[in-house]
Amino acid sequence: MARYIRHACGFCALLLAALLVNAARVQVVESGVYDGNPANRRATIARYGQPRGDILVGDEPVTGSTDTGEQLRYERAYKDGPLYAPVTGFSSQRYGTTFLEHAGDGVLSGTDPMLSVLPLWNDLTRRPSRAGNVVTTLNRAAQEAAYRGLAGRKGAVAAIEPATGRILALVSSPSYDPGQLSGNGEAVTSAWERLNHDPEKPMLNRAVRQTYPPGSTFKVVTAAAALDAGVVTDLDERTDSPDPYRLPGTVTRLTNEADGCRDTSLRDAFEWSCNTVFAKLGVDVGARDMVGTAQAFGFNDAGLRIPFAVAPSTFDPHLDRAQLALSSIGQYNTRATPLQMAMVAAAVANGGQLRSPYLVERTTRHSGETVAGSGMHPVRQVMNPSTATRLKELMTDVVREGTGTRAAIPGALVGGKTGTAQHGVGNSGVPYAWFVSWAQADGTLEPRVAVAVVVEDASADRGEISGGGDAAPIARDVMRAVLGL
Amino acid sequence: MTKAGTTLAAAQAPAPVVRLPRRRGIELALIVLAVLLSVYGYCAVGLARTGTVPPGAAGYGAGLGVLALAAHLAVRLRAPYADPLPLPIGVLLNGIGLVLIYRLDLETPGDRAAPAQLVWSTLGAGLFIVVVLVLRDHRVLQRYAYVCVAAALGLLALPILFPAVNGARIWIRLAGFSIQPGEFAKVLLAVFYAAYLAANRNALAYTGRRLWRLQFPTGRVLGPIVTIWLLSVGVLVLERDLGTSLLFFGLFVVLLYVATGRTGWIAVGLLLAVLGAWAVGRFEPHVGGRIEDWLHPFHTIDAGIGPNQLSQSLFAFAAGGVLGTGLGLGHSVLIGFAVKSDFILATAGEELGLAGLAAIVLLYALLVERGFRAGLALREPFGRLLAVGLAALLALQVFVIAGGVSGLIPLTGMAMPFLAQGGSSVVTNWAIVALLIRVSDSARSQYDGREAP
């Protein structure tokens, strides 16, 4: 019998050995396949297993993490959520991430390989790196001033530091609290449903993801093209422009809101926003140069990232002369994001040089060491420096004695341009009020801030809507906040 | 060694009295080590989860230690020659099981299983002590072979009267406790098989007609044991407990082979097993689903329903890798409701890694090997078959359940001996270890004062 007992024992040994071989197969050979299976929740659990890094404005975090004690342990929290939502976006366990939460996710979630000081050691211990932080370029005071200025009305504000391209304010209104979307419970689902079906579209980032007809603010671009192309050489020389202006090849007559636009000088036409003068100027400059200048300012650029993508602003390159005339006063197919119009003002303020805008100053480890700086931001010569100087003069006149007087700041040189953009079928919609501007404190060498403001439903009474009345005061408050005046 | 040899040796010289080393000190040292390892695991869970030593650590260690010491004293008193390994292995496996269940309890605060498991472990150790103290000679059991089989069939049939739980009708619920009588039936059937085969092994091997290369015993000899087997398996199929029916079948074949030495029985057994598995898998949807799970563990994921328990178990094993995530740091709770019972090994695989899993499998292997060794050392067929039967029972059970949760074979619900949550299982396994202690004591004491084998 002993022999058979040995055989039986050997058989049992074989069974147990098979178990170990199979365990080695699952745990070593094929573990990568199992770990990578999307239905395997472990990666998600690990992702939320440590507090998420913070997004900083100045030195202050505008985000936080809440320990829920649940399986997906840390949830995102926001301080002043609605104020910074167009910058932070949301970080939701159920709906993913947007904007800086998305663009900086590697650093914020701790998975960016740059975060670990000793990468090999971390691989060995399998311990995740502590999450890093994203430091923004935002100016808290400017952001607050812009949000307060919009006061819940539909609209957006973008502010840029002209010399660097740093984005100082990025506000969209009405806004929402991204903290409502952080977790994965029932409340999050209903908040998501509600926000998505809200006709006010609170989750739409109007500052960078919505384009508007820029209206008269686009006249800055047209004037730059005209001056650069030499169509106008003297700001005070009479232009040869009729009032009303018959659009070339049509019977449509273009009129003005203001009187005295016939044959007026570029200075006066800019100051009083004469449509007829600028429509004709655009036609005189020609499509090629108009498109060239618009694109130099950043129109038709689908690749702009700050680091999240910015909706491309458009200046249609295939136009007949009538369309070109309308496009040159910011109508027809011309559309711009508020950020794009802030870039227009910034290029003028910066002597014709446009710095590509950016929102992330640097990313840091948890300890505060810099992981990555803001990097090289390309600079582009948009117009001749002399053209920029003359445009600054024109814009200053607008604020000093033209349509933009409400943007004036004591103790600072302010330049601006108003706009009232028609839109809708047959221009039936309530017009958009625009204001683009820059400001330079007295006794300093260069403008510190360029702003664009758009207010979508500026007051109910259509007749009283104007960039100067509704948008200019908001721009003024933002500029004052930046200048500290 | 034969009787004649002994006489010869005695005749040649005054027999030198060779006292066998009893190795009780080694057993005690190993028990202390087993308790310390378990307490360490308990503390490791607490440190990983809360950063502090869990408040119950001292109590847990003391409880486990007292149980183990009491068992050790019983062995010292009544089975002094017993193999020193089975008891410490039982203590260590039971201790690890308690740690794993405690660790999983932290994830399911509403459903704590560790306290009940500790009570059952105490009962199990108590049964161990009773068996070691009361059962002076395992051969007594031979007399009760038919009582055993009657009790076994009764226990197996009992759950038919109770409602099904999770698709299987193998539990009875009494006063808040649920008991799985099939667990106890295992040991009783092993006793019966051993007794019957020991009594009839010659008739089985040498009578009857020869068919091809197989000696078929007469119906009178083969009849009763086949009837018993068919009855038990039939009941289990009714109860949908296919794991246990597979276990009984394997036990039957192994013992038949060891008793008769006919390889043909193994061939017949394998053939029948394959045929039976095919038929059941084909016609029984519950089992068909299990086979589908085994062949395509991720089919529910592909179908968009989400991972099933088996794929979650595989994820857990894979997450453990070679060294594991560390106790308390895995996520095997994702497996779901059976994580503390049938799937407990996945938690070990995730948190202790391949290294820890190998250690656990080697502990089982060692226990099994000690059983076979006791069987080899014994002189009489009943003890031999009993030891082999108990060892094979352990090995088969470990293989079936561990192979199931790690994707080696189709999954059948069964308890991992000592590790899994389940009172009947813990008590039964302590009884098995007690019987192994008893037979190993007999095996080694028969040489005491004589020449060692």
PDB file of C-alpha atoms in Angstrom, chain B residues 131-376:
ATOM      1  CA  VAL B 131     -10.971  14.518  20.148  1.00  0.00           C
ATOM      2  CA  VAL B 132      -7.369  14.326  21.350  1.00  0.00           C
ATOM      3  CA  LEU B 133      -8.413  13.670  24.958  1.00  0.00           C
ATOM      4  CA  VAL B 134     -11.320  11.298  24.356  1.00  0.00           C
ATOM      5  CA  LEU B 135     -10.257   9.372  21.303  1.00  0.00           C
ATOM      6  CA  ARG B 136      -7.430   7.289  22.735  1.00  0.00           C
ATOM      7  CA  ASP B 137      -7.090   5.133  19.637  1.00  0.00           C
ATOM      8  CA  HIS B 138      -8.298   5.988  16.183  1.00  0.00           C
ATOM      9  CA  ARG B 139      -9.140   2.327  15.471  1.00  0.00           C
ATOM     10  CA  VAL B 140     -12.203   2.771  17.634  1.00  0.00           C
ATOM     11  CA  LEU B 141     -13.700   4.742  14.780  1.00  0.00           C
ATOM     12  CA  GLN B 142     -13.678   1.650  12.605  1.00  0.00           C
ATOM     13  CA  ARG B 143     -16.451   0.212  14.756  1.00  0.00           C
ATOM     14  CA  TYR B 144     -18.641   3.227  14.130  1.00  0.00           C
ATOM     15  CA  ALA B 145     -18.217   3.221  10.348  1.00  0.00           C
ATOM     16  CA  TYR B 146     -21.918   2.704   9.634  1.00  0.00           C
ATOM     17  CA  VAL B 147     -22.972   5.190  12.294  1.00  0.00           C
ATOM     18  CA  CYS B 148     -20.674   7.652  10.560  1.00  0.00           C
ATOM     19  CA  VAL B 149     -22.139   7.070   7.134  1.00  0.00           C
ATOM     20  CA  ALA B 150     -25.698   7.304   8.415  1.00  0.00           C
ATOM     21  CA  ALA B 151     -24.865  10.564  10.188  1.00  0.00           C
ATOM     22  CA  ALA B 152     -23.106  11.861   7.082  1.00  0.00           C
ATOM     23  CA  LEU B 153     -26.059  11.139   4.808  1.00  0.00           C
ATOM     24  CA  GLY B 154     -28.430  12.622   7.342  1.00  0.00           C
ATOM     25  CA  LEU B 155     -26.358  15.800   7.601  1.00  0.00           C
ATOM     26  CA  LEU B 156     -26.122  16.057   3.834  1.00  0.00           C
ATOM     27  CA  ALA B 157     -29.846  15.638   3.394  1.00  0.00           C
ATOM     28  CA  LEU B 158     -30.781  18.083   6.147  1.00  0.00           C
ATOM     29  CA  PRO B 159     -30.413  21.352   4.173  1.00  0.00           C
ATOM     30  CA  ILE B 160     -32.963  20.178   1.616  1.00  0.00           C
ATOM     31  CA  LEU B 161     -35.523  21.131   4.237  1.00  0.00           C
ATOM     32  CA  PHE B 162     -34.174  24.685   4.406  1.00  0.00           C
ATOM     33  CA  PRO B 163     -34.365  27.485   1.841  1.00  0.00           C
ATOM     34  CA  ALA B 164     -31.575  28.003  -0.667  1.00  0.00           C
ATOM     35  CA  VAL B 165     -28.951  30.695  -0.070  1.00  0.00           C
ATOM     36  CA  ASN B 166     -27.203  32.240  -3.063  1.00  0.00           C
ATOM     37  CA  GLY B 167     -28.279  29.467  -5.342  1.00  0.00           C
ATOM     38  CA  ALA B 168     -27.061  26.590  -3.199  1.00  0.00           C
ATOM     39  CA  ARG B 169     -29.107  24.621  -0.703  1.00  0.00           C
ATOM     40  CA  ILE B 170     -26.303  23.731   1.655  1.00  0.00           C
ATOM     41  CA  TRP B 171     -26.977  25.798   4.746  1.00  0.00           C
ATOM     42  CA  ILE B 172     -29.265  25.345   7.656  1.00  0.00           C
ATOM     43  CA  ARG B 173     -30.133  28.349   9.741  1.00  0.00           C
ATOM     44  CA  LEU B 174     -30.885  27.930  13.392  1.00  0.00           C
ATOM     45  CA  ALA B 175     -31.283  30.731  15.904  1.00  0.00           C
ATOM     46  CA  GLY B 176     -29.220  33.172  13.882  1.00  0.00           C
ATOM     47  CA  PHE B 177     -26.445  30.713  13.167  1.00  0.00           C
ATOM     48  CA  SER B 178     -25.953  29.187   9.797  1.00  0.00           C
ATOM     49  CA  ILE B 179     -24.352  25.814   9.626  1.00  0.00           C
ATOM     50  CA  GLN B 180     -23.130  23.924   6.599  1.00  0.00           C
ATOM     51  CA  PRO B 181     -23.652  20.266   7.541  1.00  0.00           C
ATOM     52  CA  GLY B 182     -21.839  19.066   4.430  1.00  0.00           C
ATOM     53  CA  GLU B 183     -18.601  20.185   6.056  1.00  0.00           C
ATOM     54  CA  PHE B 184     -18.993  17.716   8.936  1.00  0.00           C
ATOM     55  CA  ALA B 185     -20.140  15.013   6.536  1.00  0.00           C
ATOM     56  CA  LYS B 186     -16.740  15.175   4.850  1.00  0.00           C
ATOM     57  CA  VAL B 187     -14.884  13.764   7.862  1.00  0.00           C
ATOM     58  CA  LEU B 188     -17.567  11.183   8.589  1.00  0.00           C
ATOM     59  CA  LEU B 189     -17.491   9.946   5.002  1.00  0.00           C
ATOM     60  CA  ALA B 190     -13.694   9.784   5.075  1.00  0.00           C
ATOM     61  CA  VAL B 191     -13.952   7.589   8.177  1.00  0.00           C
ATOM     62  CA  PHE B 192     -16.520   5.347   6.500  1.00  0.00           C
ATOM     63  CA  TYR B 193     -14.582   4.998   3.245  1.00  0.00           C
ATOM     64  CA  ALA B 194     -11.417   4.178   5.169  1.00  0.00           C
ATOM     65  CA  ALA B 195     -13.153   1.596   7.336  1.00  0.00           C
ATOM     66  CA  TYR B 196     -15.018  -0.071   4.491  1.00  0.00           C
ATOM     67  CA  LEU B 197     -12.062  -0.166   2.147  1.00  0.00           C
ATOM     68  CA  ALA B 198      -9.763  -1.398   4.888  1.00  0.00           C
ATOM     69  CA  ALA B 199     -12.146  -4.288   5.557  1.00  0.00           C
ATOM     70  CA  ASN B 200     -12.786  -5.159   1.928  1.00  0.00           C
ATOM     71  CA  ARG B 201      -9.641  -4.191   0.125  1.00  0.00           C
ATOM     72  CA  ASN B 202      -8.609  -7.703  -0.763  1.00  0.00           C
ATOM     73  CA  ALA B 203     -12.048  -8.566  -2.053  1.00  0.00           C
ATOM     74  CA  LEU B 204     -12.036  -5.369  -4.047  1.00  0.00           C
ATOM     75  CA  ALA B 205      -8.660  -6.072  -5.535  1.00  0.00           C
ATOM     76  CA  TYR B 206      -8.804  -9.738  -6.221  1.00  0.00           C
ATOM     77  CA  THR B 207     -12.378 -10.992  -6.653  1.00  0.00           C
ATOM     78  CA  GLY B 208     -14.881 -10.529  -9.396  1.00  0.00           C
ATOM     79  CA  ARG B 209     -14.602 -10.512 -13.110  1.00  0.00           C
ATOM     80  CA  ARG B 210     -11.823  -9.105 -15.133  1.00  0.00           C
ATOM     81  CA  LEU B 211     -12.911  -6.735 -17.846  1.00  0.00           C
ATOM     82  CA  TRP B 212     -10.216  -5.492 -20.219  1.00  0.00           C
ATOM     83  CA  ARG B 213      -7.424  -4.463 -17.830  1.00  0.00           C
ATOM     84  CA  LEU B 214      -9.735  -3.796 -14.944  1.00  0.00           C
ATOM     85  CA  GLN B 215     -10.637  -6.162 -12.172  1.00  0.00           C
ATOM     86  CA  PHE B 216     -14.273  -5.546 -11.368  1.00  0.00           C
ATOM     87  CA  PRO B 217     -15.141  -6.685  -7.876  1.00  0.00           C
ATOM     88  CA  THR B 218     -18.374  -8.461  -7.189  1.00  0.00           C
ATOM     89  CA  GLY B 219     -21.435  -6.359  -6.677  1.00  0.00           C
ATOM     90  CA  ARG B 220     -21.671  -7.528  -3.089  1.00  0.00           C
ATOM     91  CA  VAL B 221     -18.358  -5.866  -2.261  1.00  0.00           C
ATOM     92  CA  LEU B 222     -18.490  -2.833  -4.530  1.00  0.00           C
ATOM     93  CA  GLY B 223     -22.210  -2.280  -4.126  1.00  0.00           C
ATOM     94  CA  PRO B 224     -22.474  -0.594  -0.720  1.00  0.00           C
ATOM     95  CA  ILE B 225     -19.651   1.851  -1.231  1.00  0.00           C
ATOM     96  CA  VAL B 226     -20.821   2.876  -4.696  1.00  0.00           C
ATOM     97  CA  THR B 227     -24.323   3.282  -3.318  1.00  0.00           C
ATOM     98  CA  ILE B 228     -23.084   5.534  -0.534  1.00  0.00           C
ATOM     99  CA  TRP B 229     -21.081   7.568  -2.975  1.00  0.00           C
ATOM    100  CA  LEU B 230     -23.961   7.906  -5.414  1.00  0.00           C
ATOM    101  CA  LEU B 231     -26.293   8.870  -2.577  1.00  0.00           C
ATOM    102  CA  SER B 232     -24.016  11.565  -1.261  1.00  0.00           C
ATOM    103  CA  VAL B 233     -23.238  12.976  -4.673  1.00  0.00           C
ATOM    104  CA  GLY B 234     -26.883  12.750  -5.666  1.00  0.00           C
ATOM    105  CA  VAL B 235     -27.903  14.761  -2.619  1.00  0.00           C
ATOM    106  CA  LEU B 236     -25.219  17.334  -3.323  1.00  0.00           C
ATOM    107  CA  VAL B 237     -26.313  17.710  -6.928  1.00  0.00           C
ATOM    108  CA  LEU B 238     -29.841  18.293  -5.650  1.00  0.00           C
ATOM    109  CA  GLU B 239     -28.412  20.943  -3.381  1.00  0.00           C
ATOM    110  CA  ARG B 240     -26.302  22.333  -6.197  1.00  0.00           C
ATOM    111  CA  ASP B 241     -23.136  21.958  -4.133  1.00  0.00           C
ATOM    112  CA  LEU B 242     -20.952  20.737  -6.932  1.00  0.00           C
ATOM    113  CA  GLY B 243     -17.676  21.613  -5.257  1.00  0.00           C
ATOM    114  CA  THR B 244     -18.362  19.235  -2.411  1.00  0.00           C
ATOM    115  CA  SER B 245     -19.600  16.489  -4.744  1.00  0.00           C
ATOM    116  CA  LEU B 246     -16.357  16.843  -6.701  1.00  0.00           C
ATOM    117  CA  LEU B 247     -14.485  16.621  -3.414  1.00  0.00           C
ATOM    118  CA  PHE B 248     -16.304  13.429  -2.366  1.00  0.00           C
ATOM    119  CA  PHE B 249     -15.715  11.901  -5.733  1.00  0.00           C
ATOM    120  CA  GLY B 250     -12.000  12.709  -5.619  1.00  0.00           C
ATOM    121  CA  LEU B 251     -11.717  11.338  -2.101  1.00  0.00           C
ATOM    122  CA  PHE B 252     -13.465   8.157  -3.175  1.00  0.00           C
ATOM    123  CA  VAL B 253     -11.179   7.615  -6.161  1.00  0.00           C
ATOM    124  CA  VAL B 254      -7.985   8.350  -4.232  1.00  0.00           C
ATOM    125  CA  LEU B 255      -8.903   5.953  -1.422  1.00  0.00           C
ATOM    126  CA  LEU B 256     -10.012   3.244  -3.846  1.00  0.00           C
ATOM    127  CA  TYR B 257      -6.692   3.572  -5.630  1.00  0.00           C
ATOM    128  CA  VAL B 258      -4.634   3.486  -2.449  1.00  0.00           C
ATOM    129  CA  ALA B 259      -6.631   0.552  -1.077  1.00  0.00           C
ATOM    130  CA  THR B 260      -6.527  -1.612  -4.180  1.00  0.00           C
ATOM    131  CA  GLY B 261      -3.471  -0.304  -6.022  1.00  0.00           C
ATOM    132  CA  ARG B 262      -5.379  -0.544  -9.277  1.00  0.00           C
ATOM    133  CA  THR B 263      -4.457   2.280 -11.604  1.00  0.00           C
ATOM    134  CA  GLY B 264      -7.539   1.464 -13.610  1.00  0.00           C
ATOM    135  CA  TRP B 265      -9.686   3.039 -10.911  1.00  0.00           C
ATOM    136  CA  ILE B 266      -8.003   6.346 -11.536  1.00  0.00           C
ATOM    137  CA  ALA B 267      -8.692   6.076 -15.254  1.00  0.00           C
ATOM    138  CA  VAL B 268     -12.320   5.207 -14.595  1.00  0.00           C
ATOM    139  CA  GLY B 269     -12.550   8.009 -12.049  1.00  0.00           C
ATOM    140  CA  LEU B 270     -11.157  10.624 -14.382  1.00  0.00           C
ATOM    141  CA  LEU B 271     -13.426   9.435 -17.182  1.00  0.00           C
ATOM    142  CA  LEU B 272     -16.478   9.586 -14.962  1.00  0.00           C
ATOM    143  CA  ALA B 273     -15.475  13.007 -13.631  1.00  0.00           C
ATOM    144  CA  VAL B 274     -15.086  14.445 -17.122  1.00  0.00           C
ATOM    145  CA  LEU B 275     -18.368  12.896 -18.257  1.00  0.00           C
ATOM    146  CA  GLY B 276     -20.164  14.105 -15.174  1.00  0.00           C
ATOM    147  CA  ALA B 277     -18.704  17.592 -15.425  1.00  0.00           C
ATOM    148  CA  TRP B 278     -19.687  17.779 -19.065  1.00  0.00           C
ATOM    149  CA  ALA B 279     -23.221  16.612 -18.394  1.00  0.00           C
ATOM    150  CA  VAL B 280     -23.731  18.937 -15.436  1.00  0.00           C
ATOM    151  CA  GLY B 281     -22.163  21.882 -17.233  1.00  0.00           C
ATOM    152  CA  ARG B 282     -24.350  21.220 -20.219  1.00  0.00           C
ATOM    153  CA  PHE B 283     -27.664  20.819 -18.475  1.00  0.00           C
ATOM    154  CA  GLU B 284     -27.368  22.845 -15.320  1.00  0.00           C
ATOM    155  CA  PRO B 285     -27.379  26.614 -16.033  1.00  0.00           C
ATOM    156  CA  HIS B 286     -25.769  27.554 -12.702  1.00  0.00           C
ATOM    157  CA  VAL B 287     -22.741  25.401 -13.505  1.00  0.00           C
ATOM    158  CA  GLY B 288     -22.799  26.297 -17.172  1.00  0.00           C
ATOM    159  CA  GLY B 289     -22.408  29.939 -16.118  1.00  0.00           C
ATOM    160  CA  ARG B 290     -19.441  29.049 -13.925  1.00  0.00           C
ATOM    161  CA  ILE B 291     -17.731  27.309 -16.827  1.00  0.00           C
ATOM    162  CA  GLU B 292     -18.451  30.288 -19.068  1.00  0.00           C
ATOM    163  CA  ASP B 293     -16.898  32.545 -16.374  1.00  0.00           C
ATOM    164  CA  TRP B 294     -13.841  30.327 -16.275  1.00  0.00           C
ATOM    165  CA  LEU B 295     -13.307  30.253 -20.032  1.00  0.00           C
ATOM    166  CA  HIS B 296     -14.031  33.967 -20.461  1.00  0.00           C
ATOM    167  CA  PRO B 297     -13.549  35.678 -17.093  1.00  0.00           C
ATOM    168  CA  PHE B 298     -14.219  39.109 -18.592  1.00  0.00           C
ATOM    169  CA  HIS B 299     -17.301  38.271 -20.612  1.00  0.00           C
ATOM    170  CA  THR B 300     -19.522  40.313 -18.301  1.00  0.00           C
ATOM    171  CA  ILE B 301     -17.212  43.310 -18.729  1.00  0.00           C
ATOM    172  CA  ASP B 302     -17.344  42.963 -22.489  1.00  0.00           C
ATOM    173  CA  ALA B 303     -21.098  42.759 -22.235  1.00  0.00           C
ATOM    174  CA  GLY B 304     -21.139  46.030 -20.317  1.00  0.00           C
ATOM    175  CA  ILE B 305     -22.497  44.525 -17.089  1.00  0.00           C
ATOM    176  CA  GLY B 306     -19.270  45.147 -15.208  1.00  0.00           C
ATOM    177  CA  PRO B 307     -16.787  42.753 -13.675  1.00  0.00           C
ATOM    178  CA  ASN B 308     -18.095  39.579 -12.059  1.00  0.00           C
ATOM    179  CA  GLN B 309     -16.658  38.098  -8.884  1.00  0.00           C
ATOM    180  CA  LEU B 310     -14.125  35.981 -10.708  1.00  0.00           C
ATOM    181  CA  SER B 311     -12.702  38.874 -12.726  1.00  0.00           C
ATOM    182  CA  GLN B 312     -12.595  40.980  -9.551  1.00  0.00           C
ATOM    183  CA  SER B 313     -10.722  38.120  -7.905  1.00  0.00           C
ATOM    184  CA  LEU B 314      -8.240  37.967 -10.784  1.00  0.00           C
ATOM    185  CA  PHE B 315      -7.794  41.757 -10.546  1.00  0.00           C
ATOM    186  CA  ALA B 316      -7.037  41.338  -6.845  1.00  0.00           C
ATOM    187  CA  PHE B 317      -4.439  38.619  -7.436  1.00  0.00           C
ATOM    188  CA  ALA B 318      -2.837  40.672 -10.201  1.00  0.00           C
ATOM    189  CA  ALA B 319      -2.746  43.806  -8.044  1.00  0.00           C
ATOM    190  CA  GLY B 320      -0.762  41.886  -5.459  1.00  0.00           C
ATOM    191  CA  GLY B 321       2.127  41.092  -7.766  1.00  0.00           C
ATOM    192  CA  VAL B 322       5.123  39.416  -6.217  1.00  0.00           C
ATOM    193  CA  LEU B 323       5.299  41.163  -2.863  1.00  0.00           C
ATOM    194  CA  GLY B 324       1.717  42.283  -2.358  1.00  0.00           C
ATOM    195  CA  THR B 325       0.308  45.652  -1.427  1.00  0.00           C
ATOM    196  CA  GLY B 326       0.751  44.994   2.271  1.00  0.00           C
ATOM    197  CA  LEU B 327      -1.901  43.956   4.786  1.00  0.00           C
ATOM    198  CA  GLY B 328      -4.777  46.405   4.885  1.00  0.00           C
ATOM    199  CA  LEU B 329      -3.737  48.209   1.723  1.00  0.00           C
ATOM    200  CA  GLY B 330      -5.477  46.212  -0.991  1.00  0.00           C
ATOM    201  CA  HIS B 331      -8.923  46.553  -2.485  1.00  0.00           C
ATOM    202  CA  SER B 332     -10.116  42.966  -2.637  1.00  0.00           C
ATOM    203  CA  VAL B 333     -13.381  44.097  -1.060  1.00  0.00           C
ATOM    204  CA  LEU B 334     -14.388  44.973  -4.617  1.00  0.00           C
ATOM    205  CA  ILE B 335     -15.009  41.253  -5.105  1.00  0.00           C
ATOM    206  CA  GLY B 336     -18.296  41.573  -3.290  1.00  0.00           C
ATOM    207  CA  PHE B 337     -20.355  39.412  -1.008  1.00  0.00           C
ATOM    208  CA  ALA B 338     -18.229  36.248  -0.923  1.00  0.00           C
ATOM    209  CA  VAL B 339     -14.963  38.075  -0.277  1.00  0.00           C
ATOM    210  CA  LYS B 340     -14.619  36.772   3.284  1.00  0.00           C
ATOM    211  CA  SER B 341     -15.632  33.222   2.480  1.00  0.00           C
ATOM    212  CA  ASP B 342     -15.046  31.633  -0.927  1.00  0.00           C
ATOM    213  CA  PHE B 343     -12.728  34.402  -2.150  1.00  0.00           C
ATOM    214  CA  ILE B 344     -10.622  34.955   0.963  1.00  0.00           C
ATOM    215  CA  LEU B 345      -7.529  33.757  -0.888  1.00  0.00           C
ATOM    216  CA  ALA B 346      -7.789  36.723  -3.261  1.00  0.00           C
ATOM    217  CA  THR B 347      -7.247  39.044  -0.297  1.00  0.00           C
ATOM    218  CA  ALA B 348      -4.167  37.038   0.661  1.00  0.00           C
ATOM    219  CA  GLY B 349      -3.024  37.183  -2.970  1.00  0.00           C
ATOM    220  CA  GLU B 350      -3.469  40.944  -3.181  1.00  0.00           C
ATOM    221  CA  GLU B 351      -2.092  41.984   0.172  1.00  0.00           C
ATOM    222  CA  LEU B 352       0.616  39.345   0.691  1.00  0.00           C
ATOM    223  CA  GLY B 353       1.478  38.860  -2.963  1.00  0.00           C
ATOM    224  CA  LEU B 354       2.760  35.769  -4.691  1.00  0.00           C
ATOM    225  CA  ALA B 355       5.279  35.385  -1.861  1.00  0.00           C
ATOM    226  CA  GLY B 356       2.592  35.249   0.814  1.00  0.00           C
ATOM    227  CA  LEU B 357       0.376  33.041  -1.297  1.00  0.00           C
ATOM    228  CA  ALA B 358       3.216  30.596  -1.872  1.00  0.00           C
ATOM    229  CA  ALA B 359       3.835  30.528   1.876  1.00  0.00           C
ATOM    230  CA  ILE B 360       0.178  29.730   2.546  1.00  0.00           C
ATOM    231  CA  VAL B 361       0.040  27.023  -0.134  1.00  0.00           C
ATOM    232  CA  LEU B 362       3.241  25.532   1.289  1.00  0.00           C
ATOM    233  CA  LEU B 363       1.656  25.467   4.746  1.00  0.00           C
ATOM    234  CA  TYR B 364      -1.213  23.436   3.311  1.00  0.00           C
ATOM    235  CA  ALA B 365       1.219  21.254   1.394  1.00  0.00           C
ATOM    236  CA  LEU B 366       3.160  20.602   4.575  1.00  0.00           C
ATOM    237  CA  LEU B 367      -0.006  19.697   6.462  1.00  0.00           C
ATOM    238  CA  VAL B 368      -1.044  17.339   3.656  1.00  0.00           C
ATOM    239  CA  GLU B 369       2.393  15.813   3.523  1.00  0.00           C
ATOM    240  CA  ARG B 370       2.373  15.196   7.293  1.00  0.00           C
ATOM    241  CA  GLY B 371      -0.930  13.364   6.828  1.00  0.00           C
ATOM    242  CA  PHE B 372       0.459  11.115   4.124  1.00  0.00           C
ATOM    243  CA  ARG B 373       3.577  10.561   6.217  1.00  0.00           C
ATOM    244  CA  ALA B 374       1.476   9.395   9.169  1.00  0.00           C
ATOM    245  CA  GLY B 375      -0.359   7.098   6.787  1.00  0.00           C
ATOM    246  CA  LEU B 376       2.912   5.658   5.539  1.00  0.00           C
TER     247      LEU B 376
END
